[in-house]
PDB file of C-alpha atoms in Angstrom:
ATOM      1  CA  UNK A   1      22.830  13.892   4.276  1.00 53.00           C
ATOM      2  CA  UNK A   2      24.228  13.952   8.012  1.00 57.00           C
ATOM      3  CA  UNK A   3      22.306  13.683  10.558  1.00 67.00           C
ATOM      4  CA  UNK A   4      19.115  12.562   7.672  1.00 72.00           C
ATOM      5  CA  UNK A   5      17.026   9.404   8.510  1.00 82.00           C
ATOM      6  CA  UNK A   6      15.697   7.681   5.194  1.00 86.00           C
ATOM      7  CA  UNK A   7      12.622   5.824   5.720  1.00 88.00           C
ATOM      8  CA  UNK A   8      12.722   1.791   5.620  1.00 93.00           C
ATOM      9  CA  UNK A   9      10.086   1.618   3.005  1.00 94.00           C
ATOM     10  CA  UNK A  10       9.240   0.047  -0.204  1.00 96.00           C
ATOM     11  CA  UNK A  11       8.559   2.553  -2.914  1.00 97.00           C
ATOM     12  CA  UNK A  12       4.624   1.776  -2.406  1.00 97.00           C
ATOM     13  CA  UNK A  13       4.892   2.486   1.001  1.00 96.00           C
ATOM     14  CA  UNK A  14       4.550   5.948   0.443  1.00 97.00           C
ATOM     15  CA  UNK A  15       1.598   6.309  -0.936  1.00 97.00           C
ATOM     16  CA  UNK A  16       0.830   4.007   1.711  1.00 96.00           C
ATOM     17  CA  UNK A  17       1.747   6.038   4.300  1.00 95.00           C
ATOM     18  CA  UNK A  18       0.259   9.275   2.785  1.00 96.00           C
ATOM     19  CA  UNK A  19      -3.083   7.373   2.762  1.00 96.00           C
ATOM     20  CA  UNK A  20      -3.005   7.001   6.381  1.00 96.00           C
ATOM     21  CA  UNK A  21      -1.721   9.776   7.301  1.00 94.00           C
ATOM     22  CA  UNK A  22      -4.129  12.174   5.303  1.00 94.00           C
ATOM     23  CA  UNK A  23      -6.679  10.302   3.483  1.00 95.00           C
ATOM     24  CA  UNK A  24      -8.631  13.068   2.274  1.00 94.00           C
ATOM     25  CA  UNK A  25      -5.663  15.116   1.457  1.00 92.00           C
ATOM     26  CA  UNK A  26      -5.543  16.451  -2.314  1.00 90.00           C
ATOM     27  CA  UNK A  27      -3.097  13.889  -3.811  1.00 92.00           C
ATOM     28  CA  UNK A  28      -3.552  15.129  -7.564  1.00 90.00           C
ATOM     29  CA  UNK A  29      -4.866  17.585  -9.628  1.00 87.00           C
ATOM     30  CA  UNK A  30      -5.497  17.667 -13.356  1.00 82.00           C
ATOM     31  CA  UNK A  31      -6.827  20.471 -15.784  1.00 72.00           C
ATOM     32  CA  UNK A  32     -10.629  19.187 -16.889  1.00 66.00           C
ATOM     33  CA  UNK A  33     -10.613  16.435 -13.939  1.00 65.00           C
ATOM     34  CA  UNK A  34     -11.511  15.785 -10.335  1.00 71.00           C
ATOM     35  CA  UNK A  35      -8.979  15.881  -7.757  1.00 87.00           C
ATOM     36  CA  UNK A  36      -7.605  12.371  -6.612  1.00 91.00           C
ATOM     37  CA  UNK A  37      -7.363  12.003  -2.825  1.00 94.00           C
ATOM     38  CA  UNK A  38      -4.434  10.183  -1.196  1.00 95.00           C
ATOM     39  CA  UNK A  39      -6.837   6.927  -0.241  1.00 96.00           C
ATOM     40  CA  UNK A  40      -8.477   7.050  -3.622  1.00 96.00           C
ATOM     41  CA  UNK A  41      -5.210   7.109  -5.230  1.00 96.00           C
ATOM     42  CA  UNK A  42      -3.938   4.131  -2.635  1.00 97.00           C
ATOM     43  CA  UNK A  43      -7.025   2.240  -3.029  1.00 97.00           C
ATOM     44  CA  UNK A  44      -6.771   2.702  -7.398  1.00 97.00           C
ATOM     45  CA  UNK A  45      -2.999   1.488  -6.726  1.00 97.00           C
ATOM     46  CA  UNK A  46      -4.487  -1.707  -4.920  1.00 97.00           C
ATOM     47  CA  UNK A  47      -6.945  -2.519  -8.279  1.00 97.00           C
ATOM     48  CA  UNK A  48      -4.048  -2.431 -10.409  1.00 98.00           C
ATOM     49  CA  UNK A  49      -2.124  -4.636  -8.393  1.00 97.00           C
ATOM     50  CA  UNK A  50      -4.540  -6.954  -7.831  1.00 97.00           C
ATOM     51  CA  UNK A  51      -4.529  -7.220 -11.252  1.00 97.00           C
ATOM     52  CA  UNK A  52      -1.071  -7.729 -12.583  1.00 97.00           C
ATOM     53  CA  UNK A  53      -0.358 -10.282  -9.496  1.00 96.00           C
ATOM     54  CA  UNK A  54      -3.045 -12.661 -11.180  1.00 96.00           C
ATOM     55  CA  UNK A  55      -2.251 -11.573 -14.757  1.00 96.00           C
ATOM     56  CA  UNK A  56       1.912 -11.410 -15.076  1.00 96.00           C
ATOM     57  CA  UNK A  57       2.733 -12.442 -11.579  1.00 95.00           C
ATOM     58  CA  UNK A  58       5.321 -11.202  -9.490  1.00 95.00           C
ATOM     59  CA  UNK A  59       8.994 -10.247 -11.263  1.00 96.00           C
ATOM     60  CA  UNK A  60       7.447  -9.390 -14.465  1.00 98.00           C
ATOM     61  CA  UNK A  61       8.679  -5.635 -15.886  1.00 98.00           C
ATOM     62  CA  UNK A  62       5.155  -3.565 -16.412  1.00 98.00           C
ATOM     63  CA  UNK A  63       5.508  -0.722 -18.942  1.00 98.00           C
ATOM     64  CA  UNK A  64       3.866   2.665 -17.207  1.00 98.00           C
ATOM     65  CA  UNK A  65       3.853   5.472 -19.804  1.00 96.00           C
ATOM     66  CA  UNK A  66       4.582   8.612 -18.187  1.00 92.00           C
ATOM     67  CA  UNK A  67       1.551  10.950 -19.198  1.00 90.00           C
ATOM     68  CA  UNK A  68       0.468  13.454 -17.693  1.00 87.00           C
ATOM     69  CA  UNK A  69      -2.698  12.159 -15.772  1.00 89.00           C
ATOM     70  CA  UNK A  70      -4.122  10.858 -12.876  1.00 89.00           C
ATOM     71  CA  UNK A  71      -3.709   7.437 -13.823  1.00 94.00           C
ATOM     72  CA  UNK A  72       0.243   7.382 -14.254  1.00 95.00           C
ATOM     73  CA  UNK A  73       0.541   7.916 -10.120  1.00 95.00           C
ATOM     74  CA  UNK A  74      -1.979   4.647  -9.459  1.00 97.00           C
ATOM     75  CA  UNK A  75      -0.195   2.441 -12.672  1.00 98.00           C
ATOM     76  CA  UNK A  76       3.344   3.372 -10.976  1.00 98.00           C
ATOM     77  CA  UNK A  77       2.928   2.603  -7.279  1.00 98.00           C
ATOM     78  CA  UNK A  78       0.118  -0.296  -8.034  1.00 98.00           C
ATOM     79  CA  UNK A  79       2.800  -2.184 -10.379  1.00 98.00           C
ATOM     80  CA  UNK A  80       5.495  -1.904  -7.738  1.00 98.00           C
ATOM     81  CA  UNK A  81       3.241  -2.977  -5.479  1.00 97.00           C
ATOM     82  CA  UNK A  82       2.320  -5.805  -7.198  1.00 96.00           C
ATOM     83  CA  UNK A  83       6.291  -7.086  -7.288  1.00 96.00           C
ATOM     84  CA  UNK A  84       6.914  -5.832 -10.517  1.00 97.00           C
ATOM     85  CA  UNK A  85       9.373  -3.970 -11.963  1.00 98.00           C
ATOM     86  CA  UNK A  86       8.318  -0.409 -13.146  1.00 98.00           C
ATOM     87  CA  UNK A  87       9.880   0.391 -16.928  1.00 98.00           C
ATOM     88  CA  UNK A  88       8.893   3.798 -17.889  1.00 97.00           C
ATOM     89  CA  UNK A  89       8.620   4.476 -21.052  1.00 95.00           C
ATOM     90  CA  UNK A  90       8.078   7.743 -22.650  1.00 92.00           C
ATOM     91  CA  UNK A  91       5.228   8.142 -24.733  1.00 90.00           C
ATOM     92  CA  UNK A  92       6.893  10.555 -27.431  1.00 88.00           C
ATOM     93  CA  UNK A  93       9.735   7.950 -28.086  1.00 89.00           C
ATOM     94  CA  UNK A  94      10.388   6.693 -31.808  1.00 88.00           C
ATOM     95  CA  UNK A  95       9.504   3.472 -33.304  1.00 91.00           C
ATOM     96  CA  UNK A  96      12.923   2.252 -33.133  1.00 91.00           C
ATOM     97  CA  UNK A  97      13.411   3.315 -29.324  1.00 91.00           C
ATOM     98  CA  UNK A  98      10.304   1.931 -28.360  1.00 94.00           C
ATOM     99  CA  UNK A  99      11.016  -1.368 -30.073  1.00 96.00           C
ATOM    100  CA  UNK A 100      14.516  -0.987 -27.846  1.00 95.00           C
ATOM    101  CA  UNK A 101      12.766  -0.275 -24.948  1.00 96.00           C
ATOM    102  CA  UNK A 102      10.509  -2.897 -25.005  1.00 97.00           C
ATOM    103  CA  UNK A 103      12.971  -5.763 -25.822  1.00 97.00           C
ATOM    104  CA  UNK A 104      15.936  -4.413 -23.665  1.00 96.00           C
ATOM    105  CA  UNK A 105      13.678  -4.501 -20.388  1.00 96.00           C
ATOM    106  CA  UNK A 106      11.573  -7.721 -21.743  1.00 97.00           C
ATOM    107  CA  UNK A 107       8.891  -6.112 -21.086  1.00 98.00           C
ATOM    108  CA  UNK A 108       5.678  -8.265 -20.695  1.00 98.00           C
ATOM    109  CA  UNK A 109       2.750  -5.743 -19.556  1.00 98.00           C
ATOM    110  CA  UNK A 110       1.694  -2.363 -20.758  1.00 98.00           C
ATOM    111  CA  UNK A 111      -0.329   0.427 -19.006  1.00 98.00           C
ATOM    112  CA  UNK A 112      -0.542   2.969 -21.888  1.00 97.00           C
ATOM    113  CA  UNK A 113      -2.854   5.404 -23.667  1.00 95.00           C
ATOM    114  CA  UNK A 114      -4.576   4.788 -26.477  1.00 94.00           C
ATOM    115  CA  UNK A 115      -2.217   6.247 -29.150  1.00 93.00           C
ATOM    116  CA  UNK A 116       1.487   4.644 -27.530  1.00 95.00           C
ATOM    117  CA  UNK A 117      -1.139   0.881 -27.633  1.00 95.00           C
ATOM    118  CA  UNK A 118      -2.108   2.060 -31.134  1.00 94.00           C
ATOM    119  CA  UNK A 119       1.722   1.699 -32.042  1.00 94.00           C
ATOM    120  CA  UNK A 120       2.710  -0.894 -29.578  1.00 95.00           C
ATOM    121  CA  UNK A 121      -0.127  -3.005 -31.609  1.00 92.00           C
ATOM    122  CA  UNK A 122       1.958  -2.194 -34.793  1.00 92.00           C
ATOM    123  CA  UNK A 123       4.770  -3.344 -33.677  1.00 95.00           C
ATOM    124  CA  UNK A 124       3.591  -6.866 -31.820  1.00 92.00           C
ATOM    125  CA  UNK A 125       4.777  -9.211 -34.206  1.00 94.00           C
ATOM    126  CA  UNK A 126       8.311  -7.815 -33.113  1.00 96.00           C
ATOM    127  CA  UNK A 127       7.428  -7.990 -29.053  1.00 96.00           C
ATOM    128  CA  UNK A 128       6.857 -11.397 -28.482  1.00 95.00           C
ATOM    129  CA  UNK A 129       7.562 -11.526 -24.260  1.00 97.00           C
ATOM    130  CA  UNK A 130       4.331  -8.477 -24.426  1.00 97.00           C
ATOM    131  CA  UNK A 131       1.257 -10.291 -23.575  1.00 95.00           C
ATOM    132  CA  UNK A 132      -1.176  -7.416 -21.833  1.00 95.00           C
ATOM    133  CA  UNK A 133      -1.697  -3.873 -23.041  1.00 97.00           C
ATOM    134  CA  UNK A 134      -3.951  -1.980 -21.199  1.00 97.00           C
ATOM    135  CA  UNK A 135      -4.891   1.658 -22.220  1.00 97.00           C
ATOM    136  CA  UNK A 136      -5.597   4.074 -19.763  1.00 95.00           C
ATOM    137  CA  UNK A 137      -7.394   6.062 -21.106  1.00 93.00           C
ATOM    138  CA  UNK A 138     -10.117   4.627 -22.952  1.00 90.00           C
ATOM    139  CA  UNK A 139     -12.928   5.854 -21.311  1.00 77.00           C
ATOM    140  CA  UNK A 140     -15.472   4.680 -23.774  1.00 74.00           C
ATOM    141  CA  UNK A 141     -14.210   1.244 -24.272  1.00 81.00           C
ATOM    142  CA  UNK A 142     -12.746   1.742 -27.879  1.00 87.00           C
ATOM    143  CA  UNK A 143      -9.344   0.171 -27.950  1.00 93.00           C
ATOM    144  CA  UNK A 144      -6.655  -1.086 -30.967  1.00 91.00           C
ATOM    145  CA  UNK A 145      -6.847  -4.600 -31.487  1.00 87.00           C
ATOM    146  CA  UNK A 146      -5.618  -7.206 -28.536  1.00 88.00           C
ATOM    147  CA  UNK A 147      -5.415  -3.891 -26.525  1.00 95.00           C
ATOM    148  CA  UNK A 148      -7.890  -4.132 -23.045  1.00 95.00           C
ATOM    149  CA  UNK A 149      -9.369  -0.737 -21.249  1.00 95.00           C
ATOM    150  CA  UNK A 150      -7.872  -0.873 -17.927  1.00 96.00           C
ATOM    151  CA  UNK A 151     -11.358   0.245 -16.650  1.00 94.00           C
ATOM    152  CA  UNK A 152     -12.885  -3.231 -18.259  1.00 93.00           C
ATOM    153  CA  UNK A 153      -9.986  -5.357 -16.906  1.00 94.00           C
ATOM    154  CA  UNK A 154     -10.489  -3.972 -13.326  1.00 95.00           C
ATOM    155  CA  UNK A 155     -13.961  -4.967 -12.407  1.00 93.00           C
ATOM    156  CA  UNK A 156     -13.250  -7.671 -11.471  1.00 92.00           C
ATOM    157  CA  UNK A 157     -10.530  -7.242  -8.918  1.00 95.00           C
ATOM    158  CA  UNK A 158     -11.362  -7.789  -5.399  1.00 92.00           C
ATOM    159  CA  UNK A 159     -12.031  -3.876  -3.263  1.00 89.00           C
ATOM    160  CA  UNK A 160      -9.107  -4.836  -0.643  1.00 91.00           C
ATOM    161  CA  UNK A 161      -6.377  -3.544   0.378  1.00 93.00           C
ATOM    162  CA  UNK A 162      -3.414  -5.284  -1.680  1.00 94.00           C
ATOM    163  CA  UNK A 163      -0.681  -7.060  -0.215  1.00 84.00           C
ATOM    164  CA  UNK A 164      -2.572  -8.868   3.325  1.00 73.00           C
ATOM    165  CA  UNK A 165      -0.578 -11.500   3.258  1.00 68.00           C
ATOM    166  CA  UNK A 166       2.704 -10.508   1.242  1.00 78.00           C
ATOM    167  CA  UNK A 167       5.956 -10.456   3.782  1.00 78.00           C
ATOM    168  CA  UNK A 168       8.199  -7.776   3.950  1.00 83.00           C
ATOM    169  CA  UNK A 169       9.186  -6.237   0.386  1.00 87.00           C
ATOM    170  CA  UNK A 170      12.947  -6.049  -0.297  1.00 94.00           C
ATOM    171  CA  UNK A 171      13.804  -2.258   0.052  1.00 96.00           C
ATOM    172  CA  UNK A 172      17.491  -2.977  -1.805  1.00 96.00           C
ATOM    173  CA  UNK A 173      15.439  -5.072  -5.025  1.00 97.00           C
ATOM    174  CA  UNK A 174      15.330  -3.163  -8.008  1.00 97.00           C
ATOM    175  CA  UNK A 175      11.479  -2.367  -8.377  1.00 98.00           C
ATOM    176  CA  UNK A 176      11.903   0.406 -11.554  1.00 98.00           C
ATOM    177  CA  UNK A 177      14.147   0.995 -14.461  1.00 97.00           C
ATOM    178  CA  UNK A 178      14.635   4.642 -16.114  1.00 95.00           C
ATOM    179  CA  UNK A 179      14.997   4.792 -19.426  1.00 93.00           C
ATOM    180  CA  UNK A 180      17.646   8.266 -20.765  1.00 86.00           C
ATOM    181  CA  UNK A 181      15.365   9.798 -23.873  1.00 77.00           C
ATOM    182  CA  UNK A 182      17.738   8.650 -26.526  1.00 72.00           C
ATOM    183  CA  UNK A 183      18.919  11.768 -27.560  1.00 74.00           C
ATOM    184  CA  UNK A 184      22.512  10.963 -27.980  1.00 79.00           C
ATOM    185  CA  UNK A 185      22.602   7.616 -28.679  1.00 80.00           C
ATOM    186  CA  UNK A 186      19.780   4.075 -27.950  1.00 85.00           C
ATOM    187  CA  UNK A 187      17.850   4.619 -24.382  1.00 87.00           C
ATOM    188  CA  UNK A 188      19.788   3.312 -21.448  1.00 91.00           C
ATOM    189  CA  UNK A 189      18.053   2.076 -18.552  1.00 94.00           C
ATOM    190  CA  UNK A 190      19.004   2.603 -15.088  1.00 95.00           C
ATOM    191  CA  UNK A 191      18.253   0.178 -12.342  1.00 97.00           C
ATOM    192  CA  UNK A 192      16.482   1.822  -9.334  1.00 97.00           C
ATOM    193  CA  UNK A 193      16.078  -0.062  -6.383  1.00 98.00           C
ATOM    194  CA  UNK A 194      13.272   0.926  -3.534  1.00 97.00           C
ATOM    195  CA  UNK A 195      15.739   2.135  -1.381  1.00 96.00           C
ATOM    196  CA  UNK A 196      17.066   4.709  -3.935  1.00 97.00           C
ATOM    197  CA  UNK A 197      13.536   6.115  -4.811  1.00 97.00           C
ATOM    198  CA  UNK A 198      12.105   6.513  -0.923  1.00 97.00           C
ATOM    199  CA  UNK A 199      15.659   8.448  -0.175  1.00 96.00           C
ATOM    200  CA  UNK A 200      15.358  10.731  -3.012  1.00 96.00           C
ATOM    201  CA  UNK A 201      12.202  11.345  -2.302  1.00 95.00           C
ATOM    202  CA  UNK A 202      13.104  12.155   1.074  1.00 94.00           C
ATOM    203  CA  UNK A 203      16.067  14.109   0.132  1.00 94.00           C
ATOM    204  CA  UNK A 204      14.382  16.094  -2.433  1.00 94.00           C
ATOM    205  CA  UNK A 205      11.340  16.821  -0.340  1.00 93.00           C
ATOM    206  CA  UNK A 206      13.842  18.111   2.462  1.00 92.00           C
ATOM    207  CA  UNK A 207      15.760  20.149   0.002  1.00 92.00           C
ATOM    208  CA  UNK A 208      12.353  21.936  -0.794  1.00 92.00           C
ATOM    209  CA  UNK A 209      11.073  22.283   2.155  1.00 92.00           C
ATOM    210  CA  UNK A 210       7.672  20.575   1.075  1.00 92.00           C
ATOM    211  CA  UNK A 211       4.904  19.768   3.510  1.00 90.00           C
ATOM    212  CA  UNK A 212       1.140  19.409   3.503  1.00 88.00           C
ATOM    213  CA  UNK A 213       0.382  22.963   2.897  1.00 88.00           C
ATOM    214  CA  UNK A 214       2.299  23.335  -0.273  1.00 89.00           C
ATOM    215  CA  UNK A 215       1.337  22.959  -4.038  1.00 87.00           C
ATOM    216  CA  UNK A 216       4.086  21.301  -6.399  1.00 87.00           C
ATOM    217  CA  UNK A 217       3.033  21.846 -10.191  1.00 86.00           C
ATOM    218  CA  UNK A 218       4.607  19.533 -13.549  1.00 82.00           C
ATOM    219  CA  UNK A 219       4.245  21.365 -16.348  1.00 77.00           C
ATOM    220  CA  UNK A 220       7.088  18.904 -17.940  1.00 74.00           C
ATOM    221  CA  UNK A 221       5.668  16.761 -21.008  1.00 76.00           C
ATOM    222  CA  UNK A 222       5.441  13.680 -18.862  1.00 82.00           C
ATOM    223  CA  UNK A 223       4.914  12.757 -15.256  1.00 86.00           C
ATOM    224  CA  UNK A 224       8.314  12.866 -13.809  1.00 86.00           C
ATOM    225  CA  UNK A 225       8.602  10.368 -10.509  1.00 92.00           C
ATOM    226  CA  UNK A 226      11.073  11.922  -8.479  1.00 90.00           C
ATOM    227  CA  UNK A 227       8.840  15.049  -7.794  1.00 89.00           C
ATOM    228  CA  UNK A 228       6.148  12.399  -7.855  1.00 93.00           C
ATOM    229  CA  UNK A 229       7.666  10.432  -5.426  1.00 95.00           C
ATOM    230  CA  UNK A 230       8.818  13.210  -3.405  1.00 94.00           C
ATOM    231  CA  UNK A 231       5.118  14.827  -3.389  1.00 93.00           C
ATOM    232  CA  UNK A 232       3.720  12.161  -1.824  1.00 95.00           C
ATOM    233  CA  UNK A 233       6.318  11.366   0.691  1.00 95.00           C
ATOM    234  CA  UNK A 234       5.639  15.272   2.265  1.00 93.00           C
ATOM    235  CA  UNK A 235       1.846  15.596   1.320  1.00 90.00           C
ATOM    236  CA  UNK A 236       1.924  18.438  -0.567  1.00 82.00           C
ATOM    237  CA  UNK A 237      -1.116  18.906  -3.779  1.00 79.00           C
ATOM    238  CA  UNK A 238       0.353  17.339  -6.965  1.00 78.00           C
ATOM    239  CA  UNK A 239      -0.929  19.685  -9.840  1.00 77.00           C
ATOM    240  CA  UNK A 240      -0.184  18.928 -13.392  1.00 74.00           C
ATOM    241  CA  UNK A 241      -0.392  21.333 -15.884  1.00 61.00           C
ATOM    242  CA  UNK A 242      -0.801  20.313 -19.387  1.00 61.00           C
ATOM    243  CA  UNK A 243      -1.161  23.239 -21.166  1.00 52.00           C
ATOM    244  CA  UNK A 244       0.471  26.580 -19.905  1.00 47.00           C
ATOM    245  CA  UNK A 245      -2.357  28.764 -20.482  1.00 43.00           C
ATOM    246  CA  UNK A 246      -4.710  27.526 -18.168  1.00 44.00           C
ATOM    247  CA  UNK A 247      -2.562  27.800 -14.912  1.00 40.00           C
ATOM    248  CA  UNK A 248      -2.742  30.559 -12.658  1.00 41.00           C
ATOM    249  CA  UNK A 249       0.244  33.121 -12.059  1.00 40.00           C
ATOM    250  CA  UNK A 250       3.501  30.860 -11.561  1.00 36.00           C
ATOM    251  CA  UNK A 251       2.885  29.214 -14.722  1.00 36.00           C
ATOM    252  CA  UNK A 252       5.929  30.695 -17.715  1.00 34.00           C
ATOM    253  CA  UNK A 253       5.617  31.667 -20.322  1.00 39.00           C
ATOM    254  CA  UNK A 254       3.024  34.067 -19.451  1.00 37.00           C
ATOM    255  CA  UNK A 255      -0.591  33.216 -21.254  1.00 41.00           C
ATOM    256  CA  UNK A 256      -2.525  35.908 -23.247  1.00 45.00           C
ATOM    257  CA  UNK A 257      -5.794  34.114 -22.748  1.00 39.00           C
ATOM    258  CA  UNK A 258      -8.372  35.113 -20.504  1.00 42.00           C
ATOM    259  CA  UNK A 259      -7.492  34.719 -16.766  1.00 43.00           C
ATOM    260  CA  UNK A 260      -8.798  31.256 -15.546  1.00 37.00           C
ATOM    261  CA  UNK A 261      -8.017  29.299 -12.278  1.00 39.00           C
ATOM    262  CA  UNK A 262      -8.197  25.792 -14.048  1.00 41.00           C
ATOM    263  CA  UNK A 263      -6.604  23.295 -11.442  1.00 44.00           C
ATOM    264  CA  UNK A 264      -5.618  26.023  -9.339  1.00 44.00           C
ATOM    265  CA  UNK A 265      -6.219  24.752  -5.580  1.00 47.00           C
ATOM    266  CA  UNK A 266      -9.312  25.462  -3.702  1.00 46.00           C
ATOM    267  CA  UNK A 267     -10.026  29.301  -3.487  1.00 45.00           C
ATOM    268  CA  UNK A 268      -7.573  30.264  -5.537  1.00 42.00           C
ATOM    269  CA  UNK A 269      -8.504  33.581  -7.500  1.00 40.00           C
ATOM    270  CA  UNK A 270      -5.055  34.188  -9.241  1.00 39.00           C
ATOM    271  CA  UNK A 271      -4.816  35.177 -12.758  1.00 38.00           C
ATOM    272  CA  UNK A 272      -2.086  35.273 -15.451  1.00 38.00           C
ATOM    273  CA  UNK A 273       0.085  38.181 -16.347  1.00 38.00           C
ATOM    274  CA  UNK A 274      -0.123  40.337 -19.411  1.00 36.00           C
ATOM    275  CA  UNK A 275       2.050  38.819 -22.147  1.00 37.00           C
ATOM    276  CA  UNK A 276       4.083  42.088 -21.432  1.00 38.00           C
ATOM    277  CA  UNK A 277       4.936  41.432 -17.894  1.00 36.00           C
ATOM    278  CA  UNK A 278       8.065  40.091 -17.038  1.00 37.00           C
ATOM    279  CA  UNK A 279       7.761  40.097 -13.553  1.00 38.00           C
ATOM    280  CA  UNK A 280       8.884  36.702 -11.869  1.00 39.00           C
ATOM    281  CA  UNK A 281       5.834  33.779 -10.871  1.00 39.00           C
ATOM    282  CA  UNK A 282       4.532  34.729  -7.753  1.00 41.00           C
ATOM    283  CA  UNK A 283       2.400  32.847  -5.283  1.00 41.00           C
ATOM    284  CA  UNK A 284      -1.043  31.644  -5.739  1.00 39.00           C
ATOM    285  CA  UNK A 285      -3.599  34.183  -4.390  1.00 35.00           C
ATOM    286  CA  UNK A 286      -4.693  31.481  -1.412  1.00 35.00           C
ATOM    287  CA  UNK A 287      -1.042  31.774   0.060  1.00 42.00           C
ATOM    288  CA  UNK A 288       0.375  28.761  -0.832  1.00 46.00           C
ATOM    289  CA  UNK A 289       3.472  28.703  -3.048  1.00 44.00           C
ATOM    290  CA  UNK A 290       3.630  25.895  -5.438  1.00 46.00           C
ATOM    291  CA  UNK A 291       7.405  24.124  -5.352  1.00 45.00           C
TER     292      UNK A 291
END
């Protein structure tokens, strides 16, 4: 883009950066949870890669499922910022692609939920470079076999910033790998380097015109990264919308339940329209449009 300057930063810089710059600052929203602020999603991206640095080490490829939570954001930037390469795997794939998945990337960590570490356990005898799966989402401490909560195996991380006495990360080393869904054919991963995810993010975020006053909403199946990534470069409220009918106006297809502001941002009194209406989404009632 002429005239663009891409920032110099690894791909955990910008949460980073968005932690310093707006600490407070709504980083994510999920239906039925709290919001996660910028530094509480920063300092929940230090515990994890506190973790994997004395578990894997630096190099090894972590598997981050991409659900739809507030966890994905911290298990993304936290394994990159641990030196580790990011595979992300979708949680829908088949047996056979996740087996392919798995082996093609040598993948040797897992941060999953319970159901994808439910199958991954099925399938261990044929994994043998996997040595950690850690589910997500296992509030209550019931896991599959060999399978740790990732709330048990952080306690014991040390509350620090990450990273004090790392140098300089490599912005041109490949910190992720993108799998294609496998529709046509095996998954094929693509090599993404940090410099490639902080300029799309960039680029993307220009394109858009995002900033801190806006509201970007995923109502995709899984947690995609470049509006991820692209969120948190421009500070704008990351909502993620599970379930279609309970989002406020923009949401489509249009919900016939009750109206409900469910992970709508603060004062938001918007409601759905009638299943008749056929009207385009509009913006939220406080005045800020989501992207």
């Amino acid at each position: 883009m002429p005239g663009f300057t891409y920032p110099e930063l690894p791909l955990d810089g910008l949460l980073r950066a968005a932690a310093a710059r707006d600490p407070d600052g709504h980083a994510v929203t999920t239906a039925g949870t709290a919001t996660v602020s910028f530094a509480g999603l920063d300092a929940d991206a230090d515990r994890i890669a506190h973790h994997l640095r004395r578990t894997v080490g630096r190099g090894a490829t972590v598997a981050v499922a991409g659900a739809l939570d507030a966890v994905f954001p911290a298990a993304y930037y936290g394994t990159a910022r641990a030196g580790c390469t990011v595979a992300l795997v979708n949680p829908l794939l088949s047996e056979a692609a996740l087996h392919h998945v798995f082996t093609a990337a040598r993948i040797e960590a897992a941060l999953v939920p319970t159901a994808l570490a439910e199958r991954l356990t099925k399938l261990s005898d044929r994994l043998p470079a996997l040595r950690t799966v850690l589910v997500t989402d296992a509030d209550d401490g019931v896991v599959p076999a060999d399978a740790v909560p990732l709330g048990a195996a952080l306690r014991s991380v040390p509350e620090e910033p990450f990273g004090l006495g790392d140098g300089p990360a490599d912005v041109d080393a490949v910190v992720c790998v993108q799998f294609t869904t496998g529709t046509t054919g095996r998954p094929k991963g693509v090599r993404l380097t940090h410099r490639n995810l902080v300029a799309n993010a960039a680029q993307i975020a220009h394109a858009h015109r995002l900033g801190p006053d806006a509201v970007t909403v995923n109502h995709l199946p899984l947690f995609h990264t470049m509006h991820l990534n692209s969120a948190v470069y421009a500070g704008p409220t990351r909502c993620c919308a599970r379930t279609p009918t309970r989002w406020p106006r923009w949401t489509w297809p249009p919900a016939p339940a009750p109206p409900t502001t469910t992970g709508c941002p603060p004062g938001c009194t918007a409601s759905p329209p009638t299943p008749a209406s056929t009207a385009p989404p509009g913006p939220c009632a406080t005045g800020r449009s989501p992207s």
